[in-house]
Amino acid sequence: MRVSCSVFTSETAATPTPTIISATPRRALSVSERRTLTAAVCRVVLNAPADLTDRVEDRIAGLASHKIKEARAGLRLFGSVAAAMVTVRKATAFHALSTETQDRMLQSWGESAVPQARTLFQLLRRLTLVTHYADPRSHASIGYLGALNTREPAMSW
């Protein structure tokens, strides 16, 4: 079963489906880290495809081992109750916050005076966006018609 942005349970996190990037997806995250990643992915890309979290995790798994450790530590920190308490004054893990509160927390970390917080926000945002827009299924939504050598011109020059 794929993880959906609208419904997330620990059962779905434990049994993800293969991604389109590779026949055997590489897993790098624990269930709690994956919950945090799923919630963040769903806030960065609204109406995200069901397999986007799988594909982002696959990209994380492809990083150098020390970068995987840093990404995992960042996801654990960002998803923690302590981080939410300090950032948005809610004693709730990031994945369990309302979408409005998740947006506030992401924005707060993106604009933080603490460079490490901004770096983690950019990691989540950039990995999600590059993974999403690299997928040909997203091209029509941004008006990309494909390479000109594979189609007719859309407008006359």
mmCIF file with all atom_site columns, N, CA, C and O in Angstrom, residues 73-96:
data_model
loop_
_atom_site.group_PDB
_atom_site.id
_atom_site.type_symbol
_atom_site.label_atom_id
_atom_site.label_alt_id
_atom_site.label_comp_id
_atom_site.label_asym_id
_atom_site.label_entity_id
_atom_site.label_seq_id
_atom_site.pdbx_PDB_ins_code
_atom_site.Cartn_x
_atom_site.Cartn_y
_atom_site.Cartn_z
_atom_site.occupancy
_atom_site.B_iso_or_equiv
_atom_site.pdbx_formal_charge
_atom_site.auth_seq_id
_atom_site.auth_comp_id
_atom_site.auth_asym_id
_atom_site.auth_atom_id
_atom_site.pdbx_PDB_model_num
ATOM 1  N N  . ALA A 1 73 ? 19.181 12.313 11.359 1.00 0.00 ? 73 ALA A N  1
ATOM 2  C CA . ALA A 1 73 ? 19.217 13.096 12.603 1.00 0.00 ? 73 ALA A CA 1
ATOM 3  C C  . ALA A 1 73 ? 18.348 14.343 12.468 1.00 0.00 ? 73 ALA A C  1
ATOM 4  O O  . ALA A 1 73 ? 17.616 14.708 13.395 1.00 0.00 ? 73 ALA A O  1
ATOM 5  N N  . GLY A 1 74 ? 18.409 14.977 11.310 1.00 0.00 ? 74 GLY A N  1
ATOM 6  C CA . GLY A 1 74 ? 17.587 16.163 11.074 1.00 0.00 ? 74 GLY A CA 1
ATOM 7  C C  . GLY A 1 74 ? 16.110 15.843 11.088 1.00 0.00 ? 74 GLY A C  1
ATOM 8  O O  . GLY A 1 74 ? 15.307 16.590 11.662 1.00 0.00 ? 74 GLY A O  1
ATOM 9  N N  . LEU A 1 75 ? 15.710 14.732 10.465 1.00 0.00 ? 75 LEU A N  1
ATOM 10 C CA . LEU A 1 75 ? 14.300 14.322 10.478 1.00 0.00 ? 75 LEU A CA 1
ATOM 11 C C  . LEU A 1 75 ? 13.826 13.985 11.889 1.00 0.00 ? 75 LEU A C  1
ATOM 12 O O  . LEU A 1 75 ? 12.701 14.325 12.268 1.00 0.00 ? 75 LEU A O  1
ATOM 13 N N  . ARG A 1 76 ? 14.697 13.322 12.671 1.00 0.00 ? 76 ARG A N  1
ATOM 14 C CA . ARG A 1 76 ? 14.326 13.016 14.061 1.00 0.00 ? 76 ARG A CA 1
ATOM 15 C C  . ARG A 1 76 ? 14.134 14.305 14.860 1.00 0.00 ? 76 ARG A C  1
ATOM 16 O O  . ARG A 1 76 ? 13.173 14.450 15.611 1.00 0.00 ? 76 ARG A O  1
ATOM 17 N N  . LEU A 1 77 ? 15.039 15.259 14.672 1.00 0.00 ? 77 LEU A N  1
ATOM 18 C CA . LEU A 1 77 ? 14.934 16.532 15.383 1.00 0.00 ? 77 LEU A CA 1
ATOM 19 C C  . LEU A 1 77 ? 13.692 17.296 14.939 1.00 0.00 ? 77 LEU A C  1
ATOM 20 O O  . LEU A 1 77 ? 12.889 17.727 15.770 1.00 0.00 ? 77 LEU A O  1
ATOM 21 N N  . PHE A 1 78 ? 13.515 17.452 13.652 1.00 0.00 ? 78 PHE A N  1
ATOM 22 C CA . PHE A 1 78 ? 12.387 18.225 13.132 1.00 0.00 ? 78 PHE A CA 1
ATOM 23 C C  . PHE A 1 78 ? 11.050 17.594 13.521 1.00 0.00 ? 78 PHE A C  1
ATOM 24 O O  . PHE A 1 78 ? 10.082 18.298 13.798 1.00 0.00 ? 78 PHE A O  1
ATOM 25 N N  . GLY A 1 79 ? 10.984 16.285 13.553 1.00 0.00 ? 79 GLY A N  1
ATOM 26 C CA . GLY A 1 79 ? 9.751  15.593 13.877 1.00 0.00 ? 79 GLY A CA 1
ATOM 27 C C  . GLY A 1 79 ? 9.468  15.468 15.357 1.00 0.00 ? 79 GLY A C  1
ATOM 28 O O  . GLY A 1 79 ? 8.399  15.000 15.757 1.00 0.00 ? 79 GLY A O  1
ATOM 29 N N  . SER A 1 80 ? 10.385 15.914 16.177 1.00 0.00 ? 80 SER A N  1
ATOM 30 C CA . SER A 1 80 ? 10.242 15.709 17.620 1.00 0.00 ? 80 SER A CA 1
ATOM 31 C C  . SER A 1 80 ? 9.217  16.639 18.256 1.00 0.00 ? 80 SER A C  1
ATOM 32 O O  . SER A 1 80 ? 8.926  17.723 17.758 1.00 0.00 ? 80 SER A O  1
ATOM 33 N N  . VAL A 1 81 ? 8.696  16.198 19.389 1.00 0.00 ? 81 VAL A N  1
ATOM 34 C CA . VAL A 1 81 ? 7.771  17.008 20.180 1.00 0.00 ? 81 VAL A CA 1
ATOM 35 C C  . VAL A 1 81 ? 8.487  18.267 20.668 1.00 0.00 ? 81 VAL A C  1
ATOM 36 O O  . VAL A 1 81 ? 7.915  19.359 20.673 1.00 0.00 ? 81 VAL A O  1
ATOM 37 N N  . ALA A 1 82 ? 9.753  18.131 21.035 1.00 0.00 ? 82 ALA A N  1
ATOM 38 C CA . ALA A 1 82 ? 10.511 19.284 21.531 1.00 0.00 ? 82 ALA A CA 1
ATOM 39 C C  . ALA A 1 82 ? 10.622 20.379 20.468 1.00 0.00 ? 82 ALA A C  1
ATOM 40 O O  . ALA A 1 82 ? 10.458 21.563 20.766 1.00 0.00 ? 82 ALA A O  1
ATOM 41 N N  . ALA A 1 83 ? 10.882 19.990 19.228 1.00 0.00 ? 83 ALA A N  1
ATOM 42 C CA . ALA A 1 83 ? 10.992 20.973 18.147 1.00 0.00 ? 83 ALA A CA 1
ATOM 43 C C  . ALA A 1 83 ? 9.667  21.684 17.919 1.00 0.00 ? 83 ALA A C  1
ATOM 44 O O  . ALA A 1 83 ? 9.615  22.906 17.725 1.00 0.00 ? 83 ALA A O  1
ATOM 45 N N  . ALA A 1 84 ? 8.576  20.946 17.955 1.00 0.00 ? 84 ALA A N  1
ATOM 46 C CA . ALA A 1 84 ? 7.256  21.554 17.780 1.00 0.00 ? 84 ALA A CA 1
ATOM 47 C C  . ALA A 1 84 ? 6.929  22.469 18.951 1.00 0.00 ? 84 ALA A C  1
ATOM 48 O O  . ALA A 1 84 ? 6.360  23.549 18.768 1.00 0.00 ? 84 ALA A O  1
ATOM 49 N N  . MET A 1 85 ? 7.307  22.074 20.150 1.00 0.00 ? 85 MET A N  1
ATOM 50 C CA . MET A 1 85 ? 7.041  22.894 21.328 1.00 0.00 ? 85 MET A CA 1
ATOM 51 C C  . MET A 1 85 ? 7.788  24.228 21.238 1.00 0.00 ? 85 MET A C  1
ATOM 52 O O  . MET A 1 85 ? 7.203  25.283 21.484 1.00 0.00 ? 85 MET A O  1
ATOM 53 N N  . VAL A 1 86 ? 9.030  24.187 20.831 1.00 0.00 ? 86 VAL A N  1
ATOM 54 C CA . VAL A 1 86 ? 9.825  25.402 20.723 1.00 0.00 ? 86 VAL A CA 1
ATOM 55 C C  . VAL A 1 86 ? 9.353  26.264 19.544 1.00 0.00 ? 86 VAL A C  1
ATOM 56 O O  . VAL A 1 86 ? 9.285  27.486 19.651 1.00 0.00 ? 86 VAL A O  1
ATOM 57 N N  . THR A 1 87 ? 8.997  25.624 18.441 1.00 0.00 ? 87 THR A N  1
ATOM 58 C CA . THR A 1 87 ? 8.667  26.361 17.224 1.00 0.00 ? 87 THR A CA 1
ATOM 59 C C  . THR A 1 87 ? 7.238  26.880 17.197 1.00 0.00 ? 87 THR A C  1
ATOM 60 O O  . THR A 1 87 ? 7.004  28.046 16.878 1.00 0.00 ? 87 THR A O  1
ATOM 61 N N  . VAL A 1 88 ? 6.259  26.027 17.484 1.00 0.00 ? 88 VAL A N  1
ATOM 62 C CA . VAL A 1 88 ? 4.843  26.408 17.347 1.00 0.00 ? 88 VAL A CA 1
ATOM 63 C C  . VAL A 1 88 ? 4.048  26.259 18.645 1.00 0.00 ? 88 VAL A C  1
ATOM 64 O O  . VAL A 1 88 ? 2.824  26.347 18.628 1.00 0.00 ? 88 VAL A O  1
ATOM 65 N N  . ARG A 1 89 ? 4.748  26.004 19.747 1.00 0.00 ? 89 ARG A N  1
ATOM 66 C CA . ARG A 1 89 ? 4.116  25.911 21.061 1.00 0.00 ? 89 ARG A CA 1
ATOM 67 C C  . ARG A 1 89 ? 3.055  24.814 21.159 1.00 0.00 ? 89 ARG A C  1
ATOM 68 O O  . ARG A 1 89 ? 2.031  24.978 21.802 1.00 0.00 ? 89 ARG A O  1
ATOM 69 N N  . LYS A 1 90 ? 3.317  23.698 20.500 1.00 0.00 ? 90 LYS A N  1
ATOM 70 C CA . LYS A 1 90 ? 2.419  22.534 20.565 1.00 0.00 ? 90 LYS A CA 1
ATOM 71 C C  . LYS A 1 90 ? 3.252  21.324 20.987 1.00 0.00 ? 90 LYS A C  1
ATOM 72 O O  . LYS A 1 90 ? 4.300  21.061 20.401 1.00 0.00 ? 90 LYS A O  1
ATOM 73 N N  . ALA A 1 91 ? 2.778  20.586 21.963 1.00 0.00 ? 91 ALA A N  1
ATOM 74 C CA . ALA A 1 91 ? 3.479  19.393 22.436 1.00 0.00 ? 91 ALA A CA 1
ATOM 75 C C  . ALA A 1 91 ? 3.030  18.185 21.627 1.00 0.00 ? 91 ALA A C  1
ATOM 76 O O  . ALA A 1 91 ? 2.463  17.232 22.152 1.00 0.00 ? 91 ALA A O  1
ATOM 77 N N  . THR A 1 92 ? 3.276  18.259 20.318 1.00 0.00 ? 92 THR A N  1
ATOM 78 C CA . THR A 1 92 ? 2.853  17.217 19.386 1.00 0.00 ? 92 THR A CA 1
ATOM 79 C C  . THR A 1 92 ? 3.943  17.030 18.336 1.00 0.00 ? 92 THR A C  1
ATOM 80 O O  . THR A 1 92 ? 4.527  18.016 17.884 1.00 0.00 ? 92 THR A O  1
ATOM 81 N N  . ALA A 1 93 ? 4.190  15.807 17.941 1.00 0.00 ? 93 ALA A N  1
ATOM 82 C CA . ALA A 1 93 ? 5.163  15.547 16.875 1.00 0.00 ? 93 ALA A CA 1
ATOM 83 C C  . ALA A 1 93 ? 4.700  16.198 15.569 1.00 0.00 ? 93 ALA A C  1
ATOM 84 O O  . ALA A 1 93 ? 3.499  16.387 15.357 1.00 0.00 ? 93 ALA A O  1
ATOM 85 N N  . PHE A 1 94 ? 5.640  16.535 14.710 1.00 0.00 ? 94 PHE A N  1
ATOM 86 C CA . PHE A 1 94 ? 5.328  17.254 13.472 1.00 0.00 ? 94 PHE A CA 1
ATOM 87 C C  . PHE A 1 94 ? 4.257  16.554 12.651 1.00 0.00 ? 94 PHE A C  1
ATOM 88 O O  . PHE A 1 94 ? 3.316  17.189 12.174 1.00 0.00 ? 94 PHE A O  1
ATOM 89 N N  . HIS A 1 95 ? 4.365  15.245 12.476 1.00 0.00 ? 95 HIS A N  1
ATOM 90 C CA . HIS A 1 95 ? 3.418  14.529 11.611 1.00 0.00 ? 95 HIS A CA 1
ATOM 91 C C  . HIS A 1 95 ? 1.983  14.574 12.147 1.00 0.00 ? 95 HIS A C  1
ATOM 92 O O  . HIS A 1 95 ? 1.034  14.419 11.391 1.00 0.00 ? 95 HIS A O  1
ATOM 93 N N  . ALA A 1 96 ? 1.807  14.808 13.449 1.00 0.00 ? 96 ALA A N  1
ATOM 94 C CA . ALA A 1 96 ? 0.480  14.817 14.051 1.00 0.00 ? 96 ALA A CA 1
ATOM 95 C C  . ALA A 1 96 ? -0.117 16.227 14.168 1.00 0.00 ? 96 ALA A C  1
ATOM 96 O O  . ALA A 1 96 ? -1.261 16.368 14.595 1.00 0.00 ? 96 ALA A O  1
#
